[in-house]
Amino acid sequence: MTTRNYDILVWGATGFTGSRLVEYLALNAPAGTRVAIGGRNRSKIEAVRAKLAAKHPMAPISLESMDILIGDSQNAQDMHAIASQTRVVASTVGPYSIYGEQLVRACVEEVTDYCDITAEVPWVHDMNRELNDQAVRNNVHIVSLCGFDCIPADLGCLMLAQYSREHIQQPLLHVKGSIVGIRGGVSGGTMATLGNQLGIEARRLWKGVKAQMSGSSTPQSQPPNGKETNRAVVHYDQTLGRWQGFWVMSIINSMATKWAGRELNYGPGFSYAETMTARNVFMAIAQTLGFVYLAALMFFSATRNLLCMLRAIPRPGEGPSDKFMKSGFFSLHLEAFSETEVFYGKVSGSSDPGYSETIKYLGESALCLAFDRDESFRPGIYPPSVAIGNKLLDRLRNRGCQFDVARKIIPASHDSAKKVK
């Protein structure tokens, strides 16, 4: 790679997540890191930079000195000009199936590493099919899915697969995830991406929904110790002693973890299923139907626009307050099955998972690509576990994220342990 002007470019710096990623890097990147910020509107980016500089005048990475790069995400020439100036791009501009393709193509061709927070797994698969061979030849790392969807499930399964190989000497066959506690907000950008994803990928996603509802996404073979893994989405979890219902991110996380499992050879027919804990069977049914109802409303542009007009959902660029995000948390319980053993994992965070934790995940992914590259990195277009897995896992643990594995059920760490009831 030729000498570049910048180590990391934050693309989409004026968005709700992008501006907070700029702030995160200014406060947490190593001294001397060259960070640039980019987007479509110079005046808006200058306003974000000025606001953050006033908020953090003594930040380790000077916000005032961050250069601004301008371009149109759908203009190939602009994206090449931008990608050629930096070693790493961290993109928060979605929906990625609309605004991400030209930037990814430019990064592959300009030999620039890239990370994003898309949850659009079918789009990532499309990019992999079209560009992976070229990315491998160019030794470029295109790392998507670096947000709350899908880092906890993706790196959690990597952690469990490695534990199974090293301590049990058996392949990992299945992981059952359960969100046992969560508090977080949602931004307008997330809702826009959800609406686009439902519209474009409805058929593929509906197959995933049906598989989750019927329990057919889990293995058909008998698990060890008589444990049942082939469950319907609404069921009573004997291990946790709690009812489980549908979890909106389960389809995306299942796609990503199965993909990683094939690439990293977790075990024959590896599968992942995920649900959300409920207080009782009625709440499990209610939350499942609620997610289906929301998806139906978001599917049609007319009802989606009406919800925005009524302020029932935030507009793009809007999101939860800093105070609300600090009060957030999540706790993901993982039950892992090898050929003869059952063991457990825990992934948790002590702030809003969709924003504060996601910004941490993406920021550390960008820093990992910029400064941690070694022979363990795998070039191509892949989920985080495949491309930069253990290096990123180490970074997140050092930043206080809980990724633990043991033979017994693990309690959540951080403040989330106090918040989960």
XYZ file of C-alpha atoms in Angstrom, residues 68-368:
301
model
C -12.876 17.029 5.541
C -13.420 14.966 2.388
C -16.530 15.526 0.265
C -18.193 13.119 -2.134
C -21.368 11.453 -3.326
C -21.748 7.844 -2.166
C -23.297 6.872 -5.495
C -20.550 8.476 -7.588
C -17.794 5.965 -8.384
C -15.211 8.637 -9.194
C -15.803 10.401 -5.875
C -15.474 7.151 -3.947
C -12.203 6.257 -5.657
C -10.783 9.697 -4.907
C -11.708 9.320 -1.236
C -10.658 5.692 -0.780
C -7.242 6.355 -2.291
C -6.374 8.850 0.472
C -6.850 6.672 3.553
C -5.692 3.317 4.911
C -9.096 2.468 6.437
C -12.675 3.623 5.819
C -15.289 3.290 8.580
C -18.698 3.833 6.990
C -21.957 4.681 8.754
C -23.859 5.595 5.575
C -26.830 3.328 5.026
C -28.919 1.744 3.711
C -25.759 0.096 2.406
C -27.469 -1.676 -0.482
C -28.207 1.828 -1.814
C -25.232 3.898 -0.636
C -22.515 1.332 0.068
C -21.664 -0.475 -3.158
C -19.542 2.194 -4.882
C -17.471 2.761 -1.745
C -16.814 -0.949 -1.237
C -15.814 -1.338 -4.890
C -13.488 1.649 -4.604
C -11.876 0.279 -1.438
C -11.224 -3.090 -3.091
C -9.671 -1.464 -6.153
C -7.705 1.193 -4.234
C -6.396 -1.385 -1.701
C -8.086 0.294 1.271
C -9.424 -1.639 4.254
C -13.062 -1.003 5.179
C -15.569 -1.627 7.985
C -19.238 -0.783 8.464
C -22.269 -1.438 10.667
C -24.692 -2.782 8.107
C -27.103 -5.531 9.092
C -27.891 -6.202 5.421
C -26.382 -9.686 5.269
C -27.793 -10.482 1.793
C -26.068 -7.341 0.454
C -22.803 -8.370 2.106
C -23.161 -11.808 0.483
C -23.670 -10.090 -2.887
C -20.504 -8.026 -2.414
C -18.646 -11.195 -1.405
C -19.757 -13.046 -4.540
C -18.828 -10.162 -6.841
C -15.648 -8.790 -5.282
C -14.154 -11.329 -2.878
C -11.644 -12.810 -5.331
C -10.318 -9.356 -6.196
C -10.185 -8.364 -2.524
C -8.134 -11.468 -1.732
C -5.733 -10.776 -4.611
C -5.304 -7.178 -3.410
C -4.964 -8.250 0.241
C -7.871 -5.976 1.218
C -10.077 -6.541 4.272
C -13.744 -5.585 3.808
C -15.347 -6.157 7.219
C -19.100 -5.625 7.423
C -21.568 -6.331 10.267
C -19.444 -4.504 12.870
C -22.325 -3.185 14.984
C -24.609 -4.664 17.630
C -25.748 -6.712 14.682
C -23.681 -8.849 14.548
C -20.612 -8.474 16.831
C -22.024 -10.080 20.044
C -23.341 -13.191 18.266
C -20.510 -13.370 15.725
C -17.567 -12.994 18.115
C -19.466 -14.907 20.809
C -19.681 -17.959 18.549
C -16.013 -17.572 17.568
C -15.099 -17.576 21.260
C -17.186 -20.700 21.891
C -15.832 -22.550 18.859
C -12.259 -21.909 19.956
C -13.068 -23.028 23.501
C -14.674 -26.202 22.183
C -11.622 -27.063 20.079
C -9.017 -26.165 22.723
C -10.650 -27.411 25.938
C -13.148 -30.067 24.837
C -11.399 -31.220 21.659
C -14.719 -31.386 19.834
C -16.343 -29.337 17.057
C -19.048 -26.819 17.916
C -22.419 -27.952 16.554
C -24.991 -25.445 17.766
C -25.338 -22.269 19.825
C -28.583 -21.054 21.361
C -28.549 -17.332 22.142
C -30.999 -15.531 24.395
C -31.265 -11.801 25.031
C -31.910 -11.907 28.764
C -31.889 -8.138 29.269
C -31.742 -5.060 27.043
C -32.386 -1.340 27.084
C -31.635 0.857 24.093
C -32.944 3.417 21.661
C -33.260 3.529 17.885
C -32.268 6.129 15.298
C -33.963 7.267 12.124
C -31.128 5.826 10.059
C -31.724 2.392 11.549
C -35.420 2.569 10.769
C -34.676 3.687 7.189
C -32.334 0.731 6.743
C -34.943 -1.625 8.213
C -37.570 -0.380 5.782
C -35.231 -0.727 2.821
C -34.124 -4.198 3.908
C -37.682 -5.393 4.294
C -38.593 -4.053 0.870
C -35.617 -5.406 -1.064
C -34.981 -8.681 0.719
C -38.491 -9.599 1.827
C -38.515 -13.082 0.311
C -35.130 -14.138 1.669
C -35.887 -12.654 5.082
C -39.337 -14.288 5.165
C -37.718 -17.684 4.677
C -35.574 -16.904 7.709
C -38.609 -15.820 9.735
C -40.456 -19.038 8.903
C -37.410 -21.077 9.860
C -37.144 -19.247 13.198
C -40.871 -19.575 13.902
C -40.929 -23.292 13.148
C -37.628 -24.079 14.814
C -36.277 -25.589 11.571
C -33.200 -23.358 11.663
C -31.760 -25.469 14.477
C -30.176 -28.906 14.100
C -32.262 -32.001 13.551
C -29.760 -34.332 15.260
C -30.133 -35.114 18.951
C -28.010 -32.806 21.134
C -25.912 -34.043 24.074
C -27.382 -34.837 27.476
C -30.911 -34.896 26.081
C -30.895 -31.111 25.550
C -33.464 -30.033 22.995
C -32.290 -27.448 20.441
C -34.934 -27.830 17.736
C -37.377 -25.389 19.363
C -40.204 -23.221 18.085
C -39.579 -19.515 18.598
C -42.002 -19.265 21.559
C -40.837 -21.821 24.083
C -39.812 -22.334 27.689
C -36.036 -22.433 28.178
C -35.238 -25.048 30.807
C -31.691 -23.757 31.349
C -32.736 -20.167 32.063
C -36.129 -21.017 33.543
C -37.700 -18.298 31.370
C -40.084 -18.093 28.433
C -38.591 -17.068 25.078
C -40.084 -15.115 22.178
C -39.002 -13.828 18.780
C -36.021 -11.441 18.697
C -35.868 -9.032 15.764
C -32.136 -9.512 15.101
C -32.218 -13.316 15.244
C -32.484 -13.789 11.479
C -29.534 -11.503 10.708
C -27.377 -12.981 13.463
C -28.206 -16.515 12.350
C -27.134 -15.732 8.774
C -23.866 -14.120 9.869
C -22.847 -16.783 12.385
C -23.621 -19.671 10.042
C -21.524 -17.978 7.346
C -18.639 -17.562 9.775
C -19.085 -21.148 10.964
C -18.644 -22.447 7.419
C -15.608 -20.271 6.738
C -13.887 -21.106 10.038
C -15.084 -24.717 10.220
C -16.736 -24.518 13.650
C -18.292 -27.931 13.160
C -20.386 -29.986 10.722
C -23.736 -28.316 10.107
C -23.064 -25.578 12.668
C -26.182 -23.525 13.426
C -27.215 -20.594 15.593
C -30.643 -19.639 16.937
C -31.547 -16.591 19.005
C -34.578 -15.537 21.026
C -35.517 -12.915 23.599
C -36.473 -13.638 27.201
C -39.991 -12.724 28.322
C -41.638 -12.600 31.757
C -44.244 -15.213 30.876
C -45.758 -17.068 27.952
C -48.247 -14.275 27.221
C -45.456 -11.681 26.986
C -43.449 -14.038 24.758
C -46.379 -14.294 22.359
C -47.088 -10.565 22.566
C -43.518 -9.501 21.796
C -43.364 -11.956 18.892
C -46.575 -10.592 17.379
C -45.368 -7.042 18.076
C -42.216 -7.537 16.025
C -44.254 -9.011 13.157
C -46.675 -6.057 13.298
C -43.809 -3.528 13.254
C -42.228 -5.298 10.291
C -45.551 -5.133 8.424
C -45.816 -1.391 9.075
C -42.215 -0.781 8.019
C -42.605 -2.855 4.846
C -44.834 -0.280 3.107
C -43.420 3.185 2.392
C -46.811 4.821 3.032
C -47.147 3.486 6.577
C -43.433 4.066 7.197
C -43.764 7.734 6.192
C -46.899 8.078 8.310
C -45.050 6.784 11.366
C -42.340 9.404 10.763
C -44.940 12.170 10.409
C -46.593 11.108 13.664
C -43.141 10.999 15.342
C -43.771 7.365 16.240
C -40.339 6.572 14.815
C -37.373 8.963 14.481
C -36.381 10.572 11.207
C -32.948 9.947 9.656
C -30.324 11.835 11.678
C -32.353 11.600 14.886
C -31.822 9.190 17.752
C -31.831 8.714 21.533
C -30.316 11.257 23.903
C -26.858 10.846 25.411
C -28.467 10.379 28.830
C -30.690 7.585 27.548
C -27.792 5.878 25.776
C -25.719 5.889 28.962
C -28.580 4.177 30.793
C -28.698 1.363 28.250
C -27.310 -2.163 28.496
C -27.658 -5.635 27.060
C -26.908 -9.193 28.142
C -26.697 -12.122 25.724
C -26.692 -15.632 27.199
C -25.144 -18.335 24.996
C -25.650 -22.079 25.401
C -23.195 -24.081 23.291
C -23.377 -27.718 22.174
C -20.475 -29.876 21.079
C -20.811 -33.591 20.334
C -21.030 -34.622 24.009
C -20.809 -31.426 26.089
C -22.863 -28.351 26.900
C -21.117 -25.157 27.981
C -21.952 -21.468 28.206
C -20.966 -18.005 27.122
C -21.925 -14.478 28.074
C -21.650 -11.279 26.040
C -22.775 -8.035 27.635
C -22.393 -4.285 27.472
C -23.134 -1.470 29.886
C -24.560 1.152 27.513
C -27.058 1.455 24.661
C -26.298 -1.554 22.426
C -27.509 -0.025 19.175
C -25.454 3.142 19.558
C -22.889 3.429 22.366
C -21.804 -0.201 22.068
C -22.079 -0.160 18.271
C -19.881 2.935 18.062
C -17.323 1.203 20.267
C -17.466 -1.915 18.081
C -17.011 0.040 14.845
C -14.347 2.344 16.275
C -12.291 -0.568 17.543
C -12.784 -2.417 14.234
C -11.335 0.575 12.373
C -8.428 0.866 14.818
C -7.840 -2.878 14.563
